[in-house]
Short mmCIF file of C-alpha atoms in Angstrom, two decimals:
data_model
loop_
_atom_site.label_atom_id
_atom_site.label_comp_id
_atom_site.label_asym_id
_atom_site.label_seq_id
_atom_site.Cartn_x
_atom_site.Cartn_y
_atom_site.Cartn_z
CA MET A 24 -1.03 -11.74 -5.16
CA ASP A 25 1.29 -11.07 -7.99
CA LEU A 26 3.36 -8.01 -8.55
CA SER A 27 1.11 -6.55 -11.23
CA LYS A 28 -1.68 -6.31 -8.67
CA THR A 29 0.47 -4.09 -6.47
CA LEU A 30 0.71 -1.73 -9.44
CA HIS A 31 -3.10 -1.58 -9.60
CA ILE A 32 -3.42 -0.96 -5.87
CA ALA A 33 -0.78 1.76 -5.85
CA SER A 34 -2.18 3.49 -8.93
CA ALA A 35 -5.67 3.49 -7.38
CA GLY A 36 -4.12 5.11 -4.32
CA MET A 37 -2.47 7.73 -6.51
CA LYS A 38 -5.75 8.46 -8.25
CA ALA A 39 -7.51 8.92 -4.92
CA GLN A 40 -4.78 11.30 -3.77
CA GLY A 41 -5.07 13.16 -7.06
CA ASP A 42 -8.80 13.68 -6.48
CA ARG A 43 -8.04 14.86 -2.98
CA MET A 44 -5.54 17.37 -4.36
CA ARG A 45 -8.23 18.67 -6.72
CA VAL A 46 -10.60 19.29 -3.82
CA ILE A 47 -7.84 21.00 -1.83
CA SER A 48 -7.10 23.29 -4.76
CA GLU A 49 -10.84 24.08 -5.02
CA ASN A 50 -10.85 25.01 -1.35
CA LEU A 51 -7.79 27.20 -1.68
CA ALA A 52 -9.05 28.90 -4.84
CA ASN A 53 -12.33 29.71 -3.11
CA ALA A 54 -10.82 30.84 0.18
CA ASN A 55 -12.23 34.32 -0.49
CA SER A 56 -15.43 33.48 -2.37
CA LEU A 57 -18.21 35.43 -0.69
CA ALA A 58 -21.93 35.34 -1.26
CA ARG A 59 -23.75 37.77 -3.56
CA THR A 60 -27.03 38.21 -1.76
CA PRO A 61 -27.37 39.91 1.63
CA GLY A 62 -26.87 37.40 4.46
CA GLY A 63 -26.14 34.60 1.94
CA ASP A 64 -23.74 31.72 2.61
CA PRO A 65 -20.22 31.94 1.15
CA TYR A 66 -18.18 29.02 -0.22
CA GLN A 67 -18.31 26.04 2.08
CA ARG A 68 -15.10 24.00 2.53
CA GLN A 69 -15.16 20.47 1.04
CA ILE A 70 -13.67 17.33 2.58
CA VAL A 71 -12.72 14.09 0.80
CA THR A 72 -13.38 10.72 2.42
CA PHE A 73 -11.68 7.50 1.33
CA ASP A 74 -13.04 3.99 1.21
CA ASN A 75 -11.97 0.50 0.11
CA VAL A 76 -13.82 -0.98 -2.82
CA MET A 77 -13.39 -4.42 -4.35
CA ASN A 78 -12.31 -4.28 -7.97
CA ASP A 79 -13.65 -7.48 -9.53
CA GLU A 80 -11.48 -7.21 -12.62
CA VAL A 81 -8.24 -7.24 -10.68
CA GLY A 82 -9.59 -9.09 -7.64
CA VAL A 83 -8.22 -6.75 -4.99
CA ASN A 84 -9.55 -4.10 -2.66
CA GLN A 85 -8.65 -0.70 -3.99
CA VAL A 86 -8.85 2.64 -2.27
CA LYS A 87 -11.12 5.21 -3.87
CA VAL A 88 -12.76 8.50 -3.05
CA ASP A 89 -15.93 7.63 -1.19
CA ASP A 90 -17.61 11.00 -1.06
CA VAL A 91 -16.87 14.69 -1.10
CA VAL A 92 -18.75 16.25 1.80
CA LYS A 93 -19.18 19.80 3.00
CA ASP A 94 -17.35 20.95 6.12
CA GLN A 95 -20.07 21.84 8.62
CA SER A 96 -17.92 24.12 10.76
CA ASP A 97 -19.02 27.73 11.28
CA PHE A 98 -18.35 30.49 8.78
CA GLY A 99 -16.28 33.45 9.80
CA LYS A 100 -17.51 37.00 9.51
CA THR A 101 -15.95 40.28 8.61
CA TYR A 102 -17.19 43.88 8.71
CA LYS A 103 -17.78 45.14 5.15
CA PRO A 104 -20.80 47.42 5.12
CA GLY A 105 -20.58 48.21 1.41
CA HIS A 106 -20.48 44.59 0.24
CA PRO A 107 -23.56 43.22 -1.59
CA ALA A 108 -23.62 40.22 0.79
CA ALA A 109 -23.52 42.33 3.95
CA ASN A 110 -26.38 41.90 6.42
CA GLU A 111 -28.17 44.72 8.26
CA GLU A 112 -25.26 45.20 10.70
CA GLY A 113 -22.74 45.34 7.86
CA TYR A 114 -21.18 41.90 8.40
CA VAL A 115 -20.32 39.48 5.57
CA LYS A 116 -19.94 35.73 6.14
CA THR A 117 -16.52 34.42 5.04
CA PRO A 118 -15.72 30.83 3.90
CA ASN A 119 -14.69 28.29 6.55
CA VAL A 120 -11.47 27.58 4.62
CA LYS A 121 -8.23 27.88 6.59
CA SER A 122 -5.26 28.09 4.24
CA LEU A 123 -2.90 26.65 6.85
CA VAL A 124 -5.05 23.51 7.16
CA GLU A 125 -5.27 23.22 3.39
CA MET A 126 -1.50 23.56 3.07
CA ALA A 127 -0.97 20.81 5.64
CA ASP A 128 -3.45 18.60 3.81
CA MET A 129 -1.68 19.32 0.56
CA ARG A 130 1.65 18.20 1.98
CA GLU A 131 0.09 15.01 3.31
CA THR A 132 -1.45 14.33 -0.09
CA GLN A 133 1.87 14.87 -1.77
CA ARG A 134 3.63 12.55 0.65
CA SER A 135 1.11 9.77 0.15
CA TYR A 136 1.29 10.19 -3.61
CA GLN A 137 5.05 9.88 -3.53
CA ALA A 138 4.87 6.80 -1.32
CA ASN A 139 2.56 5.12 -3.84
CA LEU A 140 4.89 6.10 -6.65
CA LYS A 141 7.81 4.51 -4.78
CA VAL A 142 5.84 1.28 -4.41
CA ILE A 143 5.29 1.17 -8.16
CA GLU A 144 8.98 1.83 -8.75
CA SER A 145 9.97 -0.90 -6.32
CA SER A 146 7.53 -3.45 -7.79
CA ARG A 147 8.71 -2.60 -11.25
CA GLN A 148 12.32 -3.26 -10.31
CA MET A 149 11.35 -6.58 -8.77
CA MET A 150 9.61 -7.54 -12.01
CA GLN A 151 12.61 -6.42 -13.99
CA GLY A 152 14.79 -8.66 -11.85
CA LEU A 153 12.53 -11.61 -12.61
CA ILE A 154 12.51 -10.89 -16.32
CA SER A 155 16.30 -10.62 -16.40
CA LEU A 156 16.49 -14.21 -15.11
CA MET A 157 15.34 -15.36 -18.53
CA ARG A 158 18.41 -13.99 -20.21
CA MET B 24 21.86 -30.67 -6.64
CA ALA B 25 22.30 -30.68 -2.90
CA GLU B 26 20.97 -33.78 -1.22
CA GLY B 27 17.31 -33.37 -0.42
CA PHE B 28 17.20 -29.60 -0.76
CA ASP B 29 15.75 -27.97 -3.81
CA VAL B 30 17.22 -24.49 -4.13
CA PHE B 31 14.95 -23.50 -7.00
CA ASP B 32 11.89 -24.49 -5.06
CA ALA B 33 13.03 -22.68 -1.91
CA VAL B 34 13.89 -19.54 -3.87
CA SER B 35 10.61 -19.47 -5.72
CA ARG B 36 8.66 -19.95 -2.49
CA ARG B 37 10.58 -17.13 -0.84
CA MET B 38 9.83 -14.96 -3.87
CA LYS B 39 6.15 -15.80 -3.63
CA TRP B 40 6.20 -14.72 -0.01
CA LEU B 41 7.97 -11.47 -0.89
CA GLU B 42 5.51 -10.71 -3.68
CA GLU B 43 2.63 -11.34 -1.33
CA ARG B 44 4.23 -9.00 1.18
CA GLN B 45 4.73 -6.33 -1.47
CA GLY B 46 1.00 -6.55 -2.20
CA VAL B 47 0.13 -6.14 1.48
CA LEU B 48 2.48 -3.16 1.80
CA SER B 49 1.08 -1.50 -1.31
CA LYS B 50 -2.40 -1.81 0.20
CA ASN B 51 -1.19 -0.25 3.44
CA ILE B 52 0.40 2.66 1.62
CA ALA B 53 -2.58 3.22 -0.65
CA ASN B 54 -4.71 3.42 2.50
CA ALA B 55 -2.35 5.76 4.35
CA ASP B 56 -5.19 8.28 4.72
CA THR B 57 -8.25 6.03 4.94
CA PRO B 58 -10.11 6.50 8.23
CA ASP B 59 -10.06 3.51 10.63
CA TYR B 60 -7.67 1.56 8.43
CA LYS B 61 -5.22 -0.65 10.35
CA PRO B 62 -2.06 -1.74 8.54
CA ARG B 63 -1.63 -5.44 7.82
CA ALA B 64 1.62 -7.33 8.09
CA MET B 65 2.99 -10.69 6.97
CA GLU B 66 4.29 -13.05 9.58
CA ASP B 67 8.02 -13.59 9.20
CA PRO B 68 8.83 -17.07 7.94
CA GLU B 69 10.80 -19.24 10.33
CA PHE B 70 14.00 -20.54 8.85
CA VAL B 71 14.25 -23.58 11.13
CA GLY B 72 10.70 -24.63 10.38
CA ALA B 73 11.19 -24.23 6.65
CA LEU B 74 14.43 -26.21 6.73
CA GLN B 75 12.85 -29.00 8.73
CA ARG B 76 9.90 -29.21 6.37
CA GLU B 77 12.36 -29.44 3.53
CA LEU B 78 14.78 -31.99 4.97
CA GLU B 79 12.49 -34.25 6.94
CA PRO B 80 8.90 -33.50 6.00
CA MET B 81 6.28 -34.59 8.46
CA GLN B 82 4.32 -37.51 7.10
CA PRO B 83 1.52 -39.57 8.62
CA ARG B 84 2.61 -43.21 8.76
CA VAL B 85 0.41 -46.17 7.96
CA THR B 86 0.73 -48.50 10.97
CA ASN B 87 -2.54 -50.32 10.60
CA ALA B 88 -4.32 -51.88 7.67
CA GLY B 89 -7.31 -49.69 8.47
CA HIS B 90 -5.37 -46.44 8.04
CA ILE B 91 -5.80 -44.30 4.99
CA ASN B 92 -2.53 -43.47 3.32
CA ALA B 93 -2.98 -39.73 3.13
CA GLY B 94 -0.33 -37.11 2.55
CA VAL B 95 0.20 -33.79 4.24
CA PRO B 96 -1.37 -30.86 2.43
CA GLY B 97 1.18 -28.71 0.65
CA ALA B 98 2.50 -25.43 1.93
CA GLN B 99 -0.32 -22.95 2.34
CA THR B 100 -0.31 -19.51 0.84
CA PRO B 101 0.86 -17.10 3.49
CA GLU B 102 -1.74 -14.68 4.77
CA ALA B 103 -1.46 -11.19 6.14
CA GLU B 104 -2.80 -10.26 9.52
CA GLU B 105 -3.60 -6.98 11.13
CA GLN B 106 -0.44 -5.52 12.62
CA ASP B 107 -0.34 -5.93 16.41
CA GLU B 108 1.86 -2.99 17.25
CA THR B 109 1.68 0.30 15.45
CA TYR B 110 3.75 3.41 16.05
CA GLU B 111 0.85 5.79 16.25
CA THR B 112 -2.82 6.14 15.39
CA ALA B 113 -4.19 9.29 13.81
CA PRO B 114 -7.32 10.91 15.28
CA ASN B 115 -9.36 9.43 12.42
CA GLY B 116 -8.34 5.90 13.44
CA ASN B 117 -5.76 5.38 10.72
CA ALA B 118 -2.66 3.61 12.01
CA VAL B 119 -0.51 3.50 8.87
CA VAL B 120 2.93 5.07 9.24
CA VAL B 121 4.20 5.67 5.73
CA GLU B 122 7.86 5.64 6.78
CA GLU B 123 7.54 2.25 8.44
CA GLN B 124 5.85 0.83 5.35
CA MET B 125 8.45 2.31 3.02
CA VAL B 126 11.25 0.68 5.02
CA LYS B 127 9.47 -2.64 4.59
CA VAL B 128 9.05 -2.03 0.86
CA ALA B 129 12.78 -1.34 0.52
CA ASP B 130 13.55 -4.46 2.55
CA THR B 131 11.24 -6.55 0.38
CA GLN B 132 12.87 -5.25 -2.76
CA GLN B 133 16.36 -6.02 -1.47
CA SER B 134 15.40 -9.55 -0.47
CA HIS B 135 13.77 -10.07 -3.83
CA ARG B 136 16.94 -8.97 -5.56
CA ALA B 137 18.95 -11.32 -3.38
CA MET B 138 16.66 -14.17 -4.40
CA THR B 139 16.97 -13.42 -8.13
CA ASN B 140 20.76 -13.32 -7.70
CA ILE B 141 20.81 -16.65 -5.88
CA TYR B 142 18.67 -18.11 -8.64
CA ARG B 143 21.03 -16.77 -11.28
CA LYS B 144 24.15 -18.02 -9.50
CA TYR B 145 22.67 -21.45 -9.08
CA MET B 146 21.69 -21.49 -12.71
CA ASP B 147 25.26 -20.50 -13.60
CA MET B 148 26.48 -23.57 -11.75
CA PHE B 149 24.38 -25.71 -14.04
CA ARG B 150 25.65 -23.82 -17.04
CA THR B 151 29.23 -24.52 -15.94
CA ALA B 152 28.39 -28.20 -15.63
CA TRP B 153 26.82 -28.22 -19.08
CA GLY B 154 29.85 -26.46 -20.44
CA SER B 155 27.92 -23.68 -22.12
CA GLY B 156 29.42 -20.44 -20.89
CA GLY B 157 29.35 -19.35 -17.25
CA GLY B 158 33.03 -19.79 -16.40
CA GLY B 159 33.56 -22.56 -18.93
#
């Protein structure tokens, strides 16, 4: 393990967190996306899963986004008789996105991203120290 | 050079250990949100053991004509093991605590800096002896 590999590992972690942030922003942006047809399903919340994958070029296990899956929890419903997606009783299904949960996820993502950034900074300073020995 | 103790060698081995540890920590931090991931940790090197290996290395002795004169294999690359004790485990099975890992990263960086400084100071001693700068 040399220091440059830690840079690869940390940057892969940052990329994975970046993808996760993208999905969170999709969820938040679609928190009010309803269906168009009567009784149709609204936007379904997405979840990111992580996995470790061997990178043969660098020779280390790197974290990457495994899959983006749909949250299977129940949709909410609200009474909107005039809406095009309303069913016979006048109810419209609402997305299963909870902004509080998304906000918490966002903070966690940010924290992990920063931690990876700090690792890169720290490794870089260690390398700098080694290079300065040559002077 | 001190009798029987190679500072450069000791420093570079310590640095190798620290770099290995930095790699392990970076993996832990990158996997701070991976389900079922358990953090890995490096075993702390024992000073007494290292000193003993350095000053009086263990060697098999040939006491019989039939013995093969074999040496002891060199120091092995340290390996990381799954951390025994973790502060907490998330509901998804992840046991990485970012704060704990960051403290270790900072510690690793400090030790690494200490090692580069020791290396430089020792080198300065040589420079003084050679009479090319460094307090000359």
